[in-house]
Short mmCIF file of C-alpha atoms and ligand atoms in Angstrom, two decimals:
data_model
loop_
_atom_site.label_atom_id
_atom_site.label_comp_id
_atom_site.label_asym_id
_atom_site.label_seq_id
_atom_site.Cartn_x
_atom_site.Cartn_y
_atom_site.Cartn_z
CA UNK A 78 9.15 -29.75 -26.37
CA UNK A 79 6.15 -27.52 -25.58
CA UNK A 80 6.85 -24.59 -27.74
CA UNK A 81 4.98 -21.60 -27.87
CA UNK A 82 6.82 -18.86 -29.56
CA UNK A 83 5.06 -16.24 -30.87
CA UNK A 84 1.69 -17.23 -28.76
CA UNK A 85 0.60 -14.18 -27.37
CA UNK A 86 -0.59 -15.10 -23.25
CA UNK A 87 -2.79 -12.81 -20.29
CA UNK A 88 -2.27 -13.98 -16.92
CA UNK A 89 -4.15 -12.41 -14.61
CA UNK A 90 -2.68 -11.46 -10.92
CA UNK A 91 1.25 -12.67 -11.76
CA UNK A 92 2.78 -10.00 -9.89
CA UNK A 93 3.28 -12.82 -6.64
CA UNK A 94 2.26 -16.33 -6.29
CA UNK A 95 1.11 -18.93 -8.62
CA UNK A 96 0.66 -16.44 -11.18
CA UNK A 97 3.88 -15.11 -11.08
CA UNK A 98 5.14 -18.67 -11.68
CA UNK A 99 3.00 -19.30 -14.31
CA UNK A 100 4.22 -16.57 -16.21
CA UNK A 101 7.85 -17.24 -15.92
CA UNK A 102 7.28 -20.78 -17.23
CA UNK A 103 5.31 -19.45 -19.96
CA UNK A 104 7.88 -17.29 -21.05
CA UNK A 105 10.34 -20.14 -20.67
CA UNK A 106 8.68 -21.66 -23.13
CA UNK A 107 9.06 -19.10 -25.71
CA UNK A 108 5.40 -16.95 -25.00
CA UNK A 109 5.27 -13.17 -24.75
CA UNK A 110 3.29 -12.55 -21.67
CA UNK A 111 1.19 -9.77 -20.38
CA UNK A 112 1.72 -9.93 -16.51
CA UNK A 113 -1.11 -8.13 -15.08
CA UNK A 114 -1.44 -7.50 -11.29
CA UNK A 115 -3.49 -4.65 -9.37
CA UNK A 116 -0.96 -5.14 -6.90
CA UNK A 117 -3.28 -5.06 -3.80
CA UNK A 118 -3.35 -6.76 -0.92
CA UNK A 119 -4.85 -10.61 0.11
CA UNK A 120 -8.22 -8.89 0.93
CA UNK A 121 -8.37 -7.00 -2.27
CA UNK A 122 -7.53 -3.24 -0.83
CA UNK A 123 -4.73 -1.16 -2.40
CA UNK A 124 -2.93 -0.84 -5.44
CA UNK A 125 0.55 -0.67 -6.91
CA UNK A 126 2.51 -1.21 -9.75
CA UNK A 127 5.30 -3.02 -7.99
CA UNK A 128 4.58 -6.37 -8.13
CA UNK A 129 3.64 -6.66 -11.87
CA UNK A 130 7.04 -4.65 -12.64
CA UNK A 131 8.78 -7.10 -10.43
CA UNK A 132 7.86 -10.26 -12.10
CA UNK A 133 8.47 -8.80 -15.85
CA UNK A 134 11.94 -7.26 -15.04
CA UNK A 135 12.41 -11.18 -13.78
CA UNK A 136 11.10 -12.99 -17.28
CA UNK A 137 13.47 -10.19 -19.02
CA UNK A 138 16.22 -10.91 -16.73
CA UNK A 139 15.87 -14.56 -18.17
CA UNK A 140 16.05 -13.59 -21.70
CA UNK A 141 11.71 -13.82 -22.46
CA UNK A 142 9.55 -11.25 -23.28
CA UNK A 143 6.65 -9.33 -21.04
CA UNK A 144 4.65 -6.51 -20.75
CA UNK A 145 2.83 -5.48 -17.04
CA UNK A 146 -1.11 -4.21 -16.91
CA UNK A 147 -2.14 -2.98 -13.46
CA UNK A 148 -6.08 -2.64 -13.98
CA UNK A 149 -8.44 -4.78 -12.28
CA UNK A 150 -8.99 -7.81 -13.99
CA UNK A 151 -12.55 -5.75 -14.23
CA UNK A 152 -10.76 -3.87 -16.34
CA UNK A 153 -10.92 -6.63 -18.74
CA UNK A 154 -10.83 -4.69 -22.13
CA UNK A 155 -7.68 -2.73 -20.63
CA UNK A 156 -5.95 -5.74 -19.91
CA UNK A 157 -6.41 -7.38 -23.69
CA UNK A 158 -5.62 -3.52 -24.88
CA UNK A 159 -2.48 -4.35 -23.75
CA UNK A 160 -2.11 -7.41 -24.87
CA UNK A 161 -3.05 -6.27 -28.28
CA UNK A 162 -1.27 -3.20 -28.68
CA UNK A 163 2.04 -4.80 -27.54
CA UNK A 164 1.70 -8.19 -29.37
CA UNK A 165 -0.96 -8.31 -31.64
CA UNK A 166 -3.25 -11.01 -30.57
CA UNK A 167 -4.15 -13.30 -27.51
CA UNK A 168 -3.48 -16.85 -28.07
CA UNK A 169 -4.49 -18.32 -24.06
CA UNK A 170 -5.89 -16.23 -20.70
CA UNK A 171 -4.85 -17.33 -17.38
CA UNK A 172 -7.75 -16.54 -14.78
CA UNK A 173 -5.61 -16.32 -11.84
CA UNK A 174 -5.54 -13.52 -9.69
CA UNK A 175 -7.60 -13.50 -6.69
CA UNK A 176 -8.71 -12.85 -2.81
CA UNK A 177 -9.85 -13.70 0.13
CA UNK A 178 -12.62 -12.11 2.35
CA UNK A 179 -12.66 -15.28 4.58
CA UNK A 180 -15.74 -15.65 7.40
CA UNK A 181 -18.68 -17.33 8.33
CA UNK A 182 -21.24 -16.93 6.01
CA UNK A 183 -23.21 -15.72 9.58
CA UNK A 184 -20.94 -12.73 9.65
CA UNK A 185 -20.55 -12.23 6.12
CA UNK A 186 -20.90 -8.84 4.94
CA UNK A 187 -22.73 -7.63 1.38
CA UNK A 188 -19.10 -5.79 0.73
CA UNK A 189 -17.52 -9.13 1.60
CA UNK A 190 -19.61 -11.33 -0.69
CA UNK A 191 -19.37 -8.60 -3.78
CA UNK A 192 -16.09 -8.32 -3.53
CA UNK A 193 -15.16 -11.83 -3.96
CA UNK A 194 -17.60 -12.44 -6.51
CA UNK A 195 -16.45 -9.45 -8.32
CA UNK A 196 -12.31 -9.90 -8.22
CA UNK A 197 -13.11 -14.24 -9.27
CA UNK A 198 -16.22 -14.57 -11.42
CA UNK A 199 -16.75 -10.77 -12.69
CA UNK A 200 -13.29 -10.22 -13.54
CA UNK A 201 -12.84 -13.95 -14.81
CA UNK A 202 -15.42 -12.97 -16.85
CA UNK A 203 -14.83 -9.66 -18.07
CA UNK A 204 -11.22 -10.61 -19.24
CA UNK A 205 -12.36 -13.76 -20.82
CA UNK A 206 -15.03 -11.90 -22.67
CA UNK A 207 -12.47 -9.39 -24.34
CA UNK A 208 -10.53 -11.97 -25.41
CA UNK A 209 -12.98 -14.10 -26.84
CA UNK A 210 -13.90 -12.61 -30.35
CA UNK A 211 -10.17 -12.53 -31.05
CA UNK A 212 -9.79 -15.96 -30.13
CA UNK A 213 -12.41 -17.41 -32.53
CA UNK A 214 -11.86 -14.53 -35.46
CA UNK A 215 -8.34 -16.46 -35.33
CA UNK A 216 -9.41 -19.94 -34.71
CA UNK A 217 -6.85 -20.27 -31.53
CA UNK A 218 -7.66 -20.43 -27.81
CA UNK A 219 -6.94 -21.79 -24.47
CA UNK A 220 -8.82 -20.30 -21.32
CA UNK A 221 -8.02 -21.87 -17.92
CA UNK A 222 -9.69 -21.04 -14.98
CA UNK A 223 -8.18 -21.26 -11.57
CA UNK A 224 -11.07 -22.96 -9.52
CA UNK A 225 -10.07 -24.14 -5.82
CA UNK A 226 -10.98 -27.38 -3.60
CA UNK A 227 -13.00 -24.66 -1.62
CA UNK A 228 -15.69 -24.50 -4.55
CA UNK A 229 -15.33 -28.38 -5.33
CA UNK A 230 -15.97 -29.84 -1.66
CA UNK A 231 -16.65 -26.40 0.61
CA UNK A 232 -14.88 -24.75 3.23
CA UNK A 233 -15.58 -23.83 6.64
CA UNK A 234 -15.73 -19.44 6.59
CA UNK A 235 -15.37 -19.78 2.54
CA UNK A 236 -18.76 -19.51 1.46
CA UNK A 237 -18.36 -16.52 -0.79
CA UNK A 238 -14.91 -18.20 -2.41
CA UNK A 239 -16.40 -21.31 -2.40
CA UNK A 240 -19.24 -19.58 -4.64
CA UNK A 241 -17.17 -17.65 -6.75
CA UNK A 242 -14.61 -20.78 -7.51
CA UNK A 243 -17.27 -23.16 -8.64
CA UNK A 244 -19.30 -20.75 -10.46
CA UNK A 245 -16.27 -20.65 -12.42
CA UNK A 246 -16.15 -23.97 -13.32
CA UNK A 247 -19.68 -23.70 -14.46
CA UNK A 248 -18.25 -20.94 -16.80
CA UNK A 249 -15.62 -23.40 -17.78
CA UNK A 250 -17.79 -26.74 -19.52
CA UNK A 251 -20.38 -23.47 -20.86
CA UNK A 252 -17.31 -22.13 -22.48
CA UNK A 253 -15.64 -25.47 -23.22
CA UNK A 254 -18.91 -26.15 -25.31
CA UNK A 255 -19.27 -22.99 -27.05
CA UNK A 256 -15.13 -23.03 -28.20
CA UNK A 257 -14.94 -26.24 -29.61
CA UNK A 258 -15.58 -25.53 -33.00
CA UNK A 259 -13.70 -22.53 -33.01
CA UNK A 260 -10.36 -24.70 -31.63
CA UNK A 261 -10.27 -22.90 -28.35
CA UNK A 262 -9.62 -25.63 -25.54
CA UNK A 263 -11.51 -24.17 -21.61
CA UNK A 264 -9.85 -25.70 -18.71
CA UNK A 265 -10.34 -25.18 -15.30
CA UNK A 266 -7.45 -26.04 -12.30
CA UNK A 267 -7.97 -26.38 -8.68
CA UNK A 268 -4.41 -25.70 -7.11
CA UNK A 269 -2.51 -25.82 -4.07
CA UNK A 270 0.48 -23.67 -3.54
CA UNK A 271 2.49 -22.09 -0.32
CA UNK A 272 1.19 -18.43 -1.33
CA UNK A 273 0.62 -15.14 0.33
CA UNK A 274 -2.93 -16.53 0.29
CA UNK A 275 -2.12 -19.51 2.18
CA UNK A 276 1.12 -18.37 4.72
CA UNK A 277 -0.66 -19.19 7.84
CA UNK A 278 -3.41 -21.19 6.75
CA UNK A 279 -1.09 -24.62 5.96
CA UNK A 280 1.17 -26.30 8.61
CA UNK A 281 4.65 -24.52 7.55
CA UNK A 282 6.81 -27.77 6.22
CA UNK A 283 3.97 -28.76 3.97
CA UNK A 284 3.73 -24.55 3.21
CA UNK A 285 7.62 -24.87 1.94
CA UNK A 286 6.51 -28.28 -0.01
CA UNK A 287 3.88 -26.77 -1.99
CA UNK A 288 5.84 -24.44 -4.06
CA UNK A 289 3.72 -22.78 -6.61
CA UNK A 290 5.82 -23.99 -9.50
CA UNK A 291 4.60 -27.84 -9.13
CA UNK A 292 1.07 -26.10 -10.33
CA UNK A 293 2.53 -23.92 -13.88
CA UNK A 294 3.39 -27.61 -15.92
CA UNK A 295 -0.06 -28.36 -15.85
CA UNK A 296 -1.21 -24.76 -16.63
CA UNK A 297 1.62 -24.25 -19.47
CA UNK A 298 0.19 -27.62 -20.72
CA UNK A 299 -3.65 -26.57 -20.80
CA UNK A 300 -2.36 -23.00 -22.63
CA UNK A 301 -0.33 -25.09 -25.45
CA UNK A 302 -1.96 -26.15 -28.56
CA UNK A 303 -0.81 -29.62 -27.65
CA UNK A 304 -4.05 -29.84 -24.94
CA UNK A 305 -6.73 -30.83 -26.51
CA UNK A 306 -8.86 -31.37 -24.06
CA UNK A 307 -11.79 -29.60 -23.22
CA UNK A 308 -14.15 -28.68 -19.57
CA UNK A 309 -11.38 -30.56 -17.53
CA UNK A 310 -11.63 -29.91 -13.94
CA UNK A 311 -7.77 -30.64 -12.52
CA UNK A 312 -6.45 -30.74 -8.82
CA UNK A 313 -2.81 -30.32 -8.81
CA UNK A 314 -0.26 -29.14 -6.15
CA UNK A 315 3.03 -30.56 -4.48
CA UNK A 316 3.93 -32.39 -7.52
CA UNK A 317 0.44 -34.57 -7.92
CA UNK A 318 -1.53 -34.04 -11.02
CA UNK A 319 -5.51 -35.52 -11.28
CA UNK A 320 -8.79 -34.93 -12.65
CA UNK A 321 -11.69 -34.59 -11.45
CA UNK A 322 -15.36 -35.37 -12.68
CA UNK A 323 -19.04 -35.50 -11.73
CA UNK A 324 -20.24 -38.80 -10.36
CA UNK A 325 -24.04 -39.56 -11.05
CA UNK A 326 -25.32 -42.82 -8.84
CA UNK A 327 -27.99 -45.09 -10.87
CA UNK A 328 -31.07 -43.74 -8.73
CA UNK A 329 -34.55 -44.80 -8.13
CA UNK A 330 -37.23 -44.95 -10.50
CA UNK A 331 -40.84 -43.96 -9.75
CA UNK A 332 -44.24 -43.63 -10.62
CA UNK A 333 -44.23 -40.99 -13.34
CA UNK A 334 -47.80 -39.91 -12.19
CA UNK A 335 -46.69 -39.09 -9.29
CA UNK A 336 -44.99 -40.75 -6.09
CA UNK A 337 -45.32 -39.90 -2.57
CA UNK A 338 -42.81 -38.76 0.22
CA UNK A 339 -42.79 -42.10 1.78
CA UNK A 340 -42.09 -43.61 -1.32
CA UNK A 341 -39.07 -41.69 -1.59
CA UNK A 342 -37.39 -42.07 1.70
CA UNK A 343 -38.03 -46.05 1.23
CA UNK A 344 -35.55 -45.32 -1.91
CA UNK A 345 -33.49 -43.17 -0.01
CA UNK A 346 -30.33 -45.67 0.01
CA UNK A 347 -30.46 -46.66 -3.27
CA UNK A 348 -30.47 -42.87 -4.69
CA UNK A 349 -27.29 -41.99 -2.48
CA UNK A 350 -25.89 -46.04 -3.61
CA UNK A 351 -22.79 -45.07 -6.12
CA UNK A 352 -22.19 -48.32 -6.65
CA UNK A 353 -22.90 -48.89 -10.81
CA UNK A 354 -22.28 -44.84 -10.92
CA UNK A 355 -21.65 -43.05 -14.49
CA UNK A 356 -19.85 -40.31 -15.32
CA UNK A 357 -21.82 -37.91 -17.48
CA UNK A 358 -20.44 -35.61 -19.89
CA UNK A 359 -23.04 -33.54 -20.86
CA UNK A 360 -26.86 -32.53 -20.36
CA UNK A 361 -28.18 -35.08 -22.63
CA UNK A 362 -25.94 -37.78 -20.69
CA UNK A 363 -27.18 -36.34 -17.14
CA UNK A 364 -30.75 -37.00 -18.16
CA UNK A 365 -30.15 -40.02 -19.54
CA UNK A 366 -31.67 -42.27 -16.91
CA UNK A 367 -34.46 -40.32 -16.71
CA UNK A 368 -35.69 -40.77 -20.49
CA UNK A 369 -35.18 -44.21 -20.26
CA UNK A 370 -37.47 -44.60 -17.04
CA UNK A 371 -39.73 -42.42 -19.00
CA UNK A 372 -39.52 -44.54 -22.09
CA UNK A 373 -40.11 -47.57 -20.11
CA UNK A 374 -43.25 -46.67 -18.96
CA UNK A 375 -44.30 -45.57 -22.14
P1 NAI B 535 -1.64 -14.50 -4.27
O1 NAI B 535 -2.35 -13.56 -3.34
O2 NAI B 535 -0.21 -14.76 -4.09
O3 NAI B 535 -1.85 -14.04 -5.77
C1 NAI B 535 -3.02 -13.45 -6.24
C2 NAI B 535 -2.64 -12.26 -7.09
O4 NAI B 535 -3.82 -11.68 -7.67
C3 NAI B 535 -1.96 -11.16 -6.27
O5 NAI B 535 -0.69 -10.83 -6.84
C4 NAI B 535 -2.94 -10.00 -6.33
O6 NAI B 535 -2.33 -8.72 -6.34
C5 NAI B 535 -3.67 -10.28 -7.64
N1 NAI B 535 -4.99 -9.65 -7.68
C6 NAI B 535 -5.92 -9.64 -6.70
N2 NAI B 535 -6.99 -8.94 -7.10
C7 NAI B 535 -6.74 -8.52 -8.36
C8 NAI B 535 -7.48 -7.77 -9.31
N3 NAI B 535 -8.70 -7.30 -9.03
N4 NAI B 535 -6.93 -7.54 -10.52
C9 NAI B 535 -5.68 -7.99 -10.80
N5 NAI B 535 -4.93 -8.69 -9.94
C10 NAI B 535 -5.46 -8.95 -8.73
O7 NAI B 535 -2.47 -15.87 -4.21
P2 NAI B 535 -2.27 -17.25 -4.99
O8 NAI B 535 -2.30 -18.32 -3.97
O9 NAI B 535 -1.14 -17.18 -5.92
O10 NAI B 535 -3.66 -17.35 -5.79
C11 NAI B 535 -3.74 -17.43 -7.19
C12 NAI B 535 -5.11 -18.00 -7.56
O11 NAI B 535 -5.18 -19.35 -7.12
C13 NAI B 535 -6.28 -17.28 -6.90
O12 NAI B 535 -7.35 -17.23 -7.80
C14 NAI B 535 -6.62 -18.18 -5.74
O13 NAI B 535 -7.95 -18.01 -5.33
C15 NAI B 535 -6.36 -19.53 -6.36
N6 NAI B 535 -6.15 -20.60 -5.41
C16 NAI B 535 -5.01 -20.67 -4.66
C17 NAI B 535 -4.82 -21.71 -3.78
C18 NAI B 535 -3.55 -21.88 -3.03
O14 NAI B 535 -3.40 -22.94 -2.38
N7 NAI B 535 -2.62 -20.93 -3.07
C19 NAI B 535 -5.89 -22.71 -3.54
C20 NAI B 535 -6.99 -22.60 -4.43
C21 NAI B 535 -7.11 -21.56 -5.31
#
């Protein structure tokens, strides 16, 4: 049984969607949750209350325990205020909420590009940041960050998203590296769920399949103390759970003086070969190939 009574949980746009489901299964599990939502629309305009109140009169309902913030997850010192001031602490932060200002990156806009970079990686940030400090004074953290396939492999008309989603996952192995000695775990998820976000955008029997509930195990899981893994990258959705990681093919080796062009493109096969391909886990693993050329030569 994953219990976590008395742990003390943000998650960010729950007022509809996958957030919404994460925080009923988080309260399910004994958490008090702060369900924040702005309450706008898919393309980030308006505000209201409504949805936020919706989704903790539903964990209440159910016998758990929730409070509702309506900032912008800009608003990032308002929304662990209210955390705080209700519960006391912040034991895990759910990056979730989120929009779309979809078109190709020839039509983009500046307002279009800001705007998803601020709502994703801004307000990622800024609520991440506010909780930070309390999660290390007290030794306890879990931070998961909702990354999307968009960021991981691109998306035709999703360059800004696409941006914002993996930049987030750069946040997330940064983070995962600076936690680790204060016990608090950084994950990041790439989902799939039948969403506002997505009505439209997915045929409509696999829309119906994905229901946004077959994503909150795995981000209950990554919020528990019983994760203990760190700077995961996970796809789930529709039931299927995986990881994901950063492939590095064996390369070429050249003249450390210096190598030409045409040296290069003869080499060109074997730097794209993955065959014998490793799986680095950090900066001093990533340039391991390169030292050793280097101390080959030497
Ligand atoms: P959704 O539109 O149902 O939920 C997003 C929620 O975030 C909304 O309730 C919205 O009001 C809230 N929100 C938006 N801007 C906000 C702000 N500035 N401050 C506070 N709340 C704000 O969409 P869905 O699908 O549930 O998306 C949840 C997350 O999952 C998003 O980050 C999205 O980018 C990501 N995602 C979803 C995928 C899917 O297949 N549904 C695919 C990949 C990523």
């Amino acid at each position: 049984m994953i219990d976590l009574k008395d742990r003390v949980v943000i998650v960010t746009g729950a007022g509809g969607g996958l957030g919404r489901a994460h925080a009923l299964l988080f309260a399910q599990h004994g958490a008090k949750v702060v369900v924040n939502d702005l309450g706008g629309t898919t393309q980030g305009e308006g505000a209201s209350s409504a949805a936020a109140d919706k989704v903790v009169a539903e964990i209440q309902a159910a016998g758990g325990t929730a409070v509702a913030n309506y900032n912008s997850v800009t608003d990032g010192d308002a929304i662990v205020k209210t955390a705080v001031d209700a519960f006391g602490r912040v034991d895990v932060v759910v990056n979730n909420a989120g929009i779309l200002r979809d078109t190709t990156f020839h039509k983009m806009t500046d307002a279009d590009w800001d705007l998803v970079y601020k709502v994703h990686v801004e307000g990622a940030y800024k609520v991440t940041r506010a909780a930070w400090p309390l999660m290390r004074e007290q030794g306890f953290g879990r931070v998961i960050f909702t990354a999307s396939t968009s960021g991981i492999y691109g998306n035709f008309g999703q360059s800004n998203y696409g941006m914002a989603k993996l930049g987030l996952y750069g946040l997330t192995r940064t983070l995962a590296i600076e936690g680790a000695k204060f016990n608090i775990k950084v994950n990041a998820i790439a989902p799939t769920g039948g969403t506002r976000m997505t009505e439209g955008l997915i045929p409509p029997q696999l829309f119906e399949a994905l229901k946004p509930e077959l994503v909150s195990p795995l981000v209950v899981y990554l919020g528990s103390p019983a994760c203990e893994d760190s700077s995961g990258l996970y796809e789930v959705g529709g039931g299927w759970v995986g990881r994901t990681r950063w492939e590095q093919s064996q390369g070429a080796c050249f003249n450390p003086q210096g190598f030409s062009v045409e040296e290069l493109a003869a080499q060109w096969g074997a730097i794209n070969d993955f065959s014998g391909a490793t799986h680095p886990k950090d900066n001093m693993e990533a340039i391991g190939k390169l030292v050793a050329h280097l101390q080959k030569q030497a």
